[in-house]
Amino acid sequence: CAGGAQQPVEDDEMADKEEQIIDEGGLVAEEEEQDMEEEPTLEEIVDPELVGTTWQWIRFDDMGEINNLDVEDPAAYTLLLDADGLYHLKADCNMVSGAYALDGSSLSFEAGLTTLAECGPDSHYDRYLMYISNVATYIMEDGTLYLNLWADGGNMVFALAE
């Protein structure tokens, strides 16, 4: 090809390039289809016993065993996680609702709407709400729910509501 003259492109070469472009376009389209797949709902990825079940707080286990607490009236302290990402708490004479985030075994509760009644001197509503706001992870074992607090702060222990 002296003097900058170009050789004509063979039909076969052109067809190969068009097929390559089509193949690459097909791969892109397949990747876009995969990205558009629906994400699973909480019900599909979470232990079905966790979501949609009412739990009663039965005790708090302090890691230093200094502030352990056995809840005298578990029915006064309940927890319900809805499949739509909302939680509902009964904290003695107060009710609380808000959003929760669940990712694998990580669980956190966002501050929500709450009533602010004073429940009485023997109530644990303030501790219950403080502990719930510090939950980091959860585990389920033999029908018992354990909510683990940040920095080895202890464990909230729940049983199925009666």
JSON list of C-alpha atoms in Angstrom, two decimals:
[
{"chain": "A", "resi": 1, "resn": "CYS", "atom": "CA", "xyz": [0.00, 0.00, 0.00]},
{"chain": "A", "resi": 2, "resn": "ALA", "atom": "CA", "xyz": [2.46, 2.57, -1.13]},
{"chain": "A", "resi": 3, "resn": "GLY", "atom": "CA", "xyz": [1.49, 6.22, -1.24]},
{"chain": "A", "resi": 4, "resn": "GLY", "atom": "CA", "xyz": [-1.29, 5.88, 1.34]},
{"chain": "A", "resi": 5, "resn": "ALA", "atom": "CA", "xyz": [-3.60, 3.92, -0.92]},
{"chain": "A", "resi": 6, "resn": "GLN", "atom": "CA", "xyz": [-6.12, 1.89, 1.08]},
{"chain": "A", "resi": 7, "resn": "GLN", "atom": "CA", "xyz": [-7.06, -1.63, 0.26]},
{"chain": "A", "resi": 8, "resn": "PRO", "atom": "CA", "xyz": [-10.76, -2.34, 0.06]},
{"chain": "A", "resi": 9, "resn": "VAL", "atom": "CA", "xyz": [-12.21, -3.99, 3.18]},
{"chain": "A", "resi": 10, "resn": "GLU", "atom": "CA", "xyz": [-13.30, -7.52, 2.56]},
{"chain": "A", "resi": 11, "resn": "ASP", "atom": "CA", "xyz": [-17.00, -8.28, 3.08]},
{"chain": "A", "resi": 12, "resn": "ASP", "atom": "CA", "xyz": [-16.07, -11.03, 5.54]},
{"chain": "A", "resi": 13, "resn": "GLU", "atom": "CA", "xyz": [-14.06, -8.61, 7.70]},
{"chain": "A", "resi": 14, "resn": "MET", "atom": "CA", "xyz": [-16.98, -6.15, 7.78]},
{"chain": "A", "resi": 15, "resn": "ALA", "atom": "CA", "xyz": [-19.42, -8.91, 8.73]},
{"chain": "A", "resi": 16, "resn": "ASP", "atom": "CA", "xyz": [-17.11, -10.03, 11.56]},
{"chain": "A", "resi": 17, "resn": "LYS", "atom": "CA", "xyz": [-16.97, -6.47, 12.93]},
{"chain": "A", "resi": 18, "resn": "GLU", "atom": "CA", "xyz": [-20.78, -6.13, 12.76]},
{"chain": "A", "resi": 19, "resn": "GLU", "atom": "CA", "xyz": [-21.20, -9.46, 14.61]},
{"chain": "A", "resi": 20, "resn": "GLN", "atom": "CA", "xyz": [-18.75, -8.29, 17.26]},
{"chain": "A", "resi": 21, "resn": "ILE", "atom": "CA", "xyz": [-20.69, -5.05, 17.76]},
{"chain": "A", "resi": 22, "resn": "ILE", "atom": "CA", "xyz": [-23.97, -6.96, 17.95]},
{"chain": "A", "resi": 23, "resn": "ASP", "atom": "CA", "xyz": [-22.47, -9.44, 20.45]},
{"chain": "A", "resi": 24, "resn": "GLU", "atom": "CA", "xyz": [-21.12, -6.61, 22.60]},
{"chain": "A", "resi": 25, "resn": "GLY", "atom": "CA", "xyz": [-24.50, -4.89, 22.40]},
{"chain": "A", "resi": 26, "resn": "GLY", "atom": "CA", "xyz": [-26.20, -8.12, 23.44]},
{"chain": "A", "resi": 27, "resn": "LEU", "atom": "CA", "xyz": [-23.91, -8.45, 26.44]},
{"chain": "A", "resi": 28, "resn": "VAL", "atom": "CA", "xyz": [-24.67, -4.91, 27.49]},
{"chain": "A", "resi": 29, "resn": "ALA", "atom": "CA", "xyz": [-28.39, -5.56, 27.13]},
{"chain": "A", "resi": 30, "resn": "GLU", "atom": "CA", "xyz": [-28.06, -8.74, 29.24]},
{"chain": "A", "resi": 31, "resn": "GLU", "atom": "CA", "xyz": [-26.19, -6.83, 31.97]},
{"chain": "A", "resi": 32, "resn": "GLU", "atom": "CA", "xyz": [-28.86, -4.11, 31.98]},
{"chain": "A", "resi": 33, "resn": "GLU", "atom": "CA", "xyz": [-31.58, -6.77, 32.31]},
{"chain": "A", "resi": 34, "resn": "GLN", "atom": "CA", "xyz": [-29.75, -8.30, 35.29]},
{"chain": "A", "resi": 35, "resn": "ASP", "atom": "CA", "xyz": [-29.47, -4.86, 36.95]},
{"chain": "A", "resi": 36, "resn": "MET", "atom": "CA", "xyz": [-33.22, -4.34, 36.54]},
{"chain": "A", "resi": 37, "resn": "GLU", "atom": "CA", "xyz": [-34.16, -7.56, 38.39]},
{"chain": "A", "resi": 38, "resn": "GLU", "atom": "CA", "xyz": [-36.37, -6.91, 41.40]},
{"chain": "A", "resi": 39, "resn": "GLU", "atom": "CA", "xyz": [-34.71, -6.90, 44.78]},
{"chain": "A", "resi": 40, "resn": "PRO", "atom": "CA", "xyz": [-36.09, -9.47, 47.22]},
{"chain": "A", "resi": 41, "resn": "THR", "atom": "CA", "xyz": [-38.51, -8.28, 49.88]},
{"chain": "A", "resi": 42, "resn": "LEU", "atom": "CA", "xyz": [-37.72, -8.50, 53.58]},
{"chain": "A", "resi": 43, "resn": "GLU", "atom": "CA", "xyz": [-40.06, -11.47, 53.84]},
{"chain": "A", "resi": 44, "resn": "GLU", "atom": "CA", "xyz": [-38.00, -13.33, 51.24]},
{"chain": "A", "resi": 45, "resn": "ILE", "atom": "CA", "xyz": [-34.60, -12.79, 52.89]},
{"chain": "A", "resi": 46, "resn": "VAL", "atom": "CA", "xyz": [-35.40, -12.76, 56.61]},
{"chain": "A", "resi": 47, "resn": "ASP", "atom": "CA", "xyz": [-36.23, -15.58, 58.96]},
{"chain": "A", "resi": 48, "resn": "PRO", "atom": "CA", "xyz": [-40.03, -15.65, 58.65]},
{"chain": "A", "resi": 49, "resn": "GLU", "atom": "CA", "xyz": [-40.32, -16.01, 62.41]},
{"chain": "A", "resi": 50, "resn": "LEU", "atom": "CA", "xyz": [-38.63, -12.60, 62.89]},
{"chain": "A", "resi": 51, "resn": "VAL", "atom": "CA", "xyz": [-40.88, -10.48, 60.67]},
{"chain": "A", "resi": 52, "resn": "GLY", "atom": "CA", "xyz": [-44.59, -10.34, 61.39]},
{"chain": "A", "resi": 53, "resn": "THR", "atom": "CA", "xyz": [-44.21, -11.89, 64.85]},
{"chain": "A", "resi": 54, "resn": "THR", "atom": "CA", "xyz": [-44.88, -10.14, 68.15]},
{"chain": "A", "resi": 55, "resn": "TRP", "atom": "CA", "xyz": [-42.01, -10.56, 70.59]},
{"chain": "A", "resi": 56, "resn": "GLN", "atom": "CA", "xyz": [-42.00, -9.90, 74.34]},
{"chain": "A", "resi": 57, "resn": "TRP", "atom": "CA", "xyz": [-38.93, -8.58, 76.12]},
{"chain": "A", "resi": 58, "resn": "ILE", "atom": "CA", "xyz": [-38.09, -11.04, 78.90]},
{"chain": "A", "resi": 59, "resn": "ARG", "atom": "CA", "xyz": [-34.67, -9.91, 80.09]},
{"chain": "A", "resi": 60, "resn": "PHE", "atom": "CA", "xyz": [-31.52, -7.89, 79.53]},
{"chain": "A", "resi": 61, "resn": "ASP", "atom": "CA", "xyz": [-28.15, -9.62, 79.85]},
{"chain": "A", "resi": 62, "resn": "ASP", "atom": "CA", "xyz": [-25.39, -7.14, 80.64]},
{"chain": "A", "resi": 63, "resn": "MET", "atom": "CA", "xyz": [-21.99, -8.30, 79.39]},
{"chain": "A", "resi": 64, "resn": "GLY", "atom": "CA", "xyz": [-20.44, -7.17, 82.69]},
{"chain": "A", "resi": 65, "resn": "GLU", "atom": "CA", "xyz": [-23.26, -8.88, 84.61]},
{"chain": "A", "resi": 66, "resn": "ILE", "atom": "CA", "xyz": [-23.79, -5.69, 86.63]},
{"chain": "A", "resi": 67, "resn": "ASN", "atom": "CA", "xyz": [-27.06, -4.44, 85.14]},
{"chain": "A", "resi": 68, "resn": "ASN", "atom": "CA", "xyz": [-28.86, -7.69, 84.31]},
{"chain": "A", "resi": 69, "resn": "LEU", "atom": "CA", "xyz": [-32.63, -7.30, 84.33]},
{"chain": "A", "resi": 70, "resn": "ASP", "atom": "CA", "xyz": [-35.47, -9.80, 84.40]},
{"chain": "A", "resi": 71, "resn": "VAL", "atom": "CA", "xyz": [-38.61, -8.14, 83.06]},
{"chain": "A", "resi": 72, "resn": "GLU", "atom": "CA", "xyz": [-41.48, -8.69, 85.49]},
{"chain": "A", "resi": 73, "resn": "ASP", "atom": "CA", "xyz": [-44.24, -8.10, 82.91]},
{"chain": "A", "resi": 74, "resn": "PRO", "atom": "CA", "xyz": [-42.97, -9.11, 79.42]},
{"chain": "A", "resi": 75, "resn": "ALA", "atom": "CA", "xyz": [-46.38, -8.36, 77.85]},
{"chain": "A", "resi": 76, "resn": "ALA", "atom": "CA", "xyz": [-45.79, -4.67, 78.66]},
{"chain": "A", "resi": 77, "resn": "TYR", "atom": "CA", "xyz": [-42.71, -4.58, 76.37]},
{"chain": "A", "resi": 78, "resn": "THR", "atom": "CA", "xyz": [-43.34, -5.86, 72.88]},
{"chain": "A", "resi": 79, "resn": "LEU", "atom": "CA", "xyz": [-41.66, -5.63, 69.48]},
{"chain": "A", "resi": 80, "resn": "LEU", "atom": "CA", "xyz": [-43.19, -6.22, 66.05]},
{"chain": "A", "resi": 81, "resn": "LEU", "atom": "CA", "xyz": [-41.28, -5.89, 62.76]},
{"chain": "A", "resi": 82, "resn": "ASP", "atom": "CA", "xyz": [-43.49, -5.44, 59.70]},
{"chain": "A", "resi": 83, "resn": "ALA", "atom": "CA", "xyz": [-42.45, -6.73, 56.27]},
{"chain": "A", "resi": 84, "resn": "ASP", "atom": "CA", "xyz": [-42.62, -3.15, 54.94]},
{"chain": "A", "resi": 85, "resn": "GLY", "atom": "CA", "xyz": [-39.68, -2.02, 57.11]},
{"chain": "A", "resi": 86, "resn": "LEU", "atom": "CA", "xyz": [-41.63, -0.51, 60.02]},
{"chain": "A", "resi": 87, "resn": "TYR", "atom": "CA", "xyz": [-41.37, -1.51, 63.66]},
{"chain": "A", "resi": 88, "resn": "HIS", "atom": "CA", "xyz": [-43.94, -1.15, 66.44]},
{"chain": "A", "resi": 89, "resn": "LEU", "atom": "CA", "xyz": [-43.05, -1.18, 70.11]},
{"chain": "A", "resi": 90, "resn": "LYS", "atom": "CA", "xyz": [-45.06, -1.24, 73.27]},
{"chain": "A", "resi": 91, "resn": "ALA", "atom": "CA", "xyz": [-42.87, 0.22, 76.00]},
{"chain": "A", "resi": 92, "resn": "ASP", "atom": "CA", "xyz": [-45.06, -0.19, 79.08]},
{"chain": "A", "resi": 93, "resn": "CYS", "atom": "CA", "xyz": [-47.56, 2.71, 78.83]},
{"chain": "A", "resi": 94, "resn": "ASN", "atom": "CA", "xyz": [-45.97, 4.16, 75.66]},
{"chain": "A", "resi": 95, "resn": "MET", "atom": "CA", "xyz": [-46.25, 3.17, 72.01]},
{"chain": "A", "resi": 96, "resn": "VAL", "atom": "CA", "xyz": [-43.46, 3.70, 69.46]},
{"chain": "A", "resi": 97, "resn": "SER", "atom": "CA", "xyz": [-43.26, 3.18, 65.70]},
{"chain": "A", "resi": 98, "resn": "GLY", "atom": "CA", "xyz": [-40.59, 3.92, 63.13]},
{"chain": "A", "resi": 99, "resn": "ALA", "atom": "CA", "xyz": [-38.38, 2.40, 60.44]},
{"chain": "A", "resi": 100, "resn": "TYR", "atom": "CA", "xyz": [-35.85, -0.35, 60.88]},
{"chain": "A", "resi": 101, "resn": "ALA", "atom": "CA", "xyz": [-32.97, -1.48, 58.67]},
{"chain": "A", "resi": 102, "resn": "LEU", "atom": "CA", "xyz": [-32.04, -5.11, 58.26]},
{"chain": "A", "resi": 103, "resn": "ASP", "atom": "CA", "xyz": [-28.99, -6.36, 56.35]},
{"chain": "A", "resi": 104, "resn": "GLY", "atom": "CA", "xyz": [-28.05, -9.95, 57.03]},
{"chain": "A", "resi": 105, "resn": "SER", "atom": "CA", "xyz": [-27.77, -10.17, 60.81]},
{"chain": "A", "resi": 106, "resn": "SER", "atom": "CA", "xyz": [-27.33, -6.39, 61.20]},
{"chain": "A", "resi": 107, "resn": "LEU", "atom": "CA", "xyz": [-30.40, -4.66, 62.59]},
{"chain": "A", "resi": 108, "resn": "SER", "atom": "CA", "xyz": [-30.96, -1.03, 63.52]},
{"chain": "A", "resi": 109, "resn": "PHE", "atom": "CA", "xyz": [-33.93, 1.04, 64.55]},
{"chain": "A", "resi": 110, "resn": "GLU", "atom": "CA", "xyz": [-34.42, 4.65, 63.49]},
{"chain": "A", "resi": 111, "resn": "ALA", "atom": "CA", "xyz": [-35.94, 7.06, 65.97]},
{"chain": "A", "resi": 112, "resn": "GLY", "atom": "CA", "xyz": [-39.68, 7.02, 65.49]},
{"chain": "A", "resi": 113, "resn": "LEU", "atom": "CA", "xyz": [-42.90, 8.48, 66.74]},
{"chain": "A", "resi": 114, "resn": "THR", "atom": "CA", "xyz": [-43.54, 7.87, 70.42]},
{"chain": "A", "resi": 115, "resn": "THR", "atom": "CA", "xyz": [-46.01, 8.73, 73.09]},
{"chain": "A", "resi": 116, "resn": "LEU", "atom": "CA", "xyz": [-44.38, 10.35, 76.10]},
{"chain": "A", "resi": 117, "resn": "ALA", "atom": "CA", "xyz": [-46.43, 9.23, 79.08]},
{"chain": "A", "resi": 118, "resn": "GLU", "atom": "CA", "xyz": [-44.79, 8.78, 82.46]},
{"chain": "A", "resi": 119, "resn": "CYS", "atom": "CA", "xyz": [-45.39, 5.10, 83.21]},
{"chain": "A", "resi": 120, "resn": "GLY", "atom": "CA", "xyz": [-44.54, 4.94, 86.89]},
{"chain": "A", "resi": 121, "resn": "PRO", "atom": "CA", "xyz": [-41.55, 4.35, 89.14]},
{"chain": "A", "resi": 122, "resn": "ASP", "atom": "CA", "xyz": [-41.22, 0.61, 88.45]},
{"chain": "A", "resi": 123, "resn": "SER", "atom": "CA", "xyz": [-41.38, 0.94, 84.66]},
{"chain": "A", "resi": 124, "resn": "HIS", "atom": "CA", "xyz": [-38.46, 0.03, 82.43]},
{"chain": "A", "resi": 125, "resn": "TYR", "atom": "CA", "xyz": [-39.76, 1.93, 79.38]},
{"chain": "A", "resi": 126, "resn": "ASP", "atom": "CA", "xyz": [-36.81, 4.35, 79.35]},
{"chain": "A", "resi": 127, "resn": "ARG", "atom": "CA", "xyz": [-34.23, 1.53, 79.47]},
{"chain": "A", "resi": 128, "resn": "TYR", "atom": "CA", "xyz": [-36.18, -0.45, 76.85]},
{"chain": "A", "resi": 129, "resn": "LEU", "atom": "CA", "xyz": [-36.15, 2.49, 74.42]},
{"chain": "A", "resi": 130, "resn": "MET", "atom": "CA", "xyz": [-32.48, 3.22, 75.11]},
{"chain": "A", "resi": 131, "resn": "TYR", "atom": "CA", "xyz": [-31.49, -0.40, 74.49]},
{"chain": "A", "resi": 132, "resn": "ILE", "atom": "CA", "xyz": [-33.58, -0.65, 71.29]},
{"chain": "A", "resi": 133, "resn": "SER", "atom": "CA", "xyz": [-31.85, 2.47, 69.92]},
{"chain": "A", "resi": 134, "resn": "ASN", "atom": "CA", "xyz": [-28.46, 0.77, 70.40]},
{"chain": "A", "resi": 135, "resn": "VAL", "atom": "CA", "xyz": [-29.18, -2.57, 68.71]},
{"chain": "A", "resi": 136, "resn": "ALA", "atom": "CA", "xyz": [-26.48, -3.65, 66.24]},
{"chain": "A", "resi": 137, "resn": "THR", "atom": "CA", "xyz": [-27.25, -7.29, 65.34]},
{"chain": "A", "resi": 138, "resn": "TYR", "atom": "CA", "xyz": [-29.67, -10.08, 66.06]},
{"chain": "A", "resi": 139, "resn": "ILE", "atom": "CA", "xyz": [-29.66, -13.86, 66.30]},
{"chain": "A", "resi": 140, "resn": "MET", "atom": "CA", "xyz": [-32.46, -16.37, 66.66]},
{"chain": "A", "resi": 141, "resn": "GLU", "atom": "CA", "xyz": [-31.83, -19.49, 68.68]},
{"chain": "A", "resi": 142, "resn": "ASP", "atom": "CA", "xyz": [-34.39, -22.10, 69.73]},
{"chain": "A", "resi": 143, "resn": "GLY", "atom": "CA", "xyz": [-37.33, -19.73, 69.27]},
{"chain": "A", "resi": 144, "resn": "THR", "atom": "CA", "xyz": [-35.65, -16.95, 71.25]},
{"chain": "A", "resi": 145, "resn": "LEU", "atom": "CA", "xyz": [-34.67, -13.60, 69.73]},
{"chain": "A", "resi": 146, "resn": "TYR", "atom": "CA", "xyz": [-31.46, -11.94, 70.91]},
{"chain": "A", "resi": 147, "resn": "LEU", "atom": "CA", "xyz": [-30.82, -8.30, 70.04]},
{"chain": "A", "resi": 148, "resn": "ASN", "atom": "CA", "xyz": [-27.13, -7.55, 70.52]},
{"chain": "A", "resi": 149, "resn": "LEU", "atom": "CA", "xyz": [-26.17, -4.00, 71.48]},
{"chain": "A", "resi": 150, "resn": "TRP", "atom": "CA", "xyz": [-23.19, -2.07, 70.12]},
{"chain": "A", "resi": 151, "resn": "ALA", "atom": "CA", "xyz": [-19.77, -2.42, 71.76]},
{"chain": "A", "resi": 152, "resn": "ASP", "atom": "CA", "xyz": [-20.70, -5.48, 73.81]},
{"chain": "A", "resi": 153, "resn": "GLY", "atom": "CA", "xyz": [-23.35, -3.37, 75.55]},
{"chain": "A", "resi": 154, "resn": "GLY", "atom": "CA", "xyz": [-25.43, -6.43, 76.34]},
{"chain": "A", "resi": 155, "resn": "ASN", "atom": "CA", "xyz": [-28.26, -8.46, 74.87]},
{"chain": "A", "resi": 156, "resn": "MET", "atom": "CA", "xyz": [-31.99, -7.88, 74.87]},
{"chain": "A", "resi": 157, "resn": "VAL", "atom": "CA", "xyz": [-33.71, -11.27, 75.05]},
{"chain": "A", "resi": 158, "resn": "PHE", "atom": "CA", "xyz": [-37.21, -11.78, 73.59]},
{"chain": "A", "resi": 159, "resn": "ALA", "atom": "CA", "xyz": [-39.67, -14.66, 73.57]},
{"chain": "A", "resi": 160, "resn": "LEU", "atom": "CA", "xyz": [-42.67, -15.17, 71.33]},
{"chain": "A", "resi": 161, "resn": "ALA", "atom": "CA", "xyz": [-45.72, -13.32, 72.64]},
{"chain": "A", "resi": 162, "resn": "GLU", "atom": "CA", "xyz": [-48.19, -15.55, 74.41]}
]
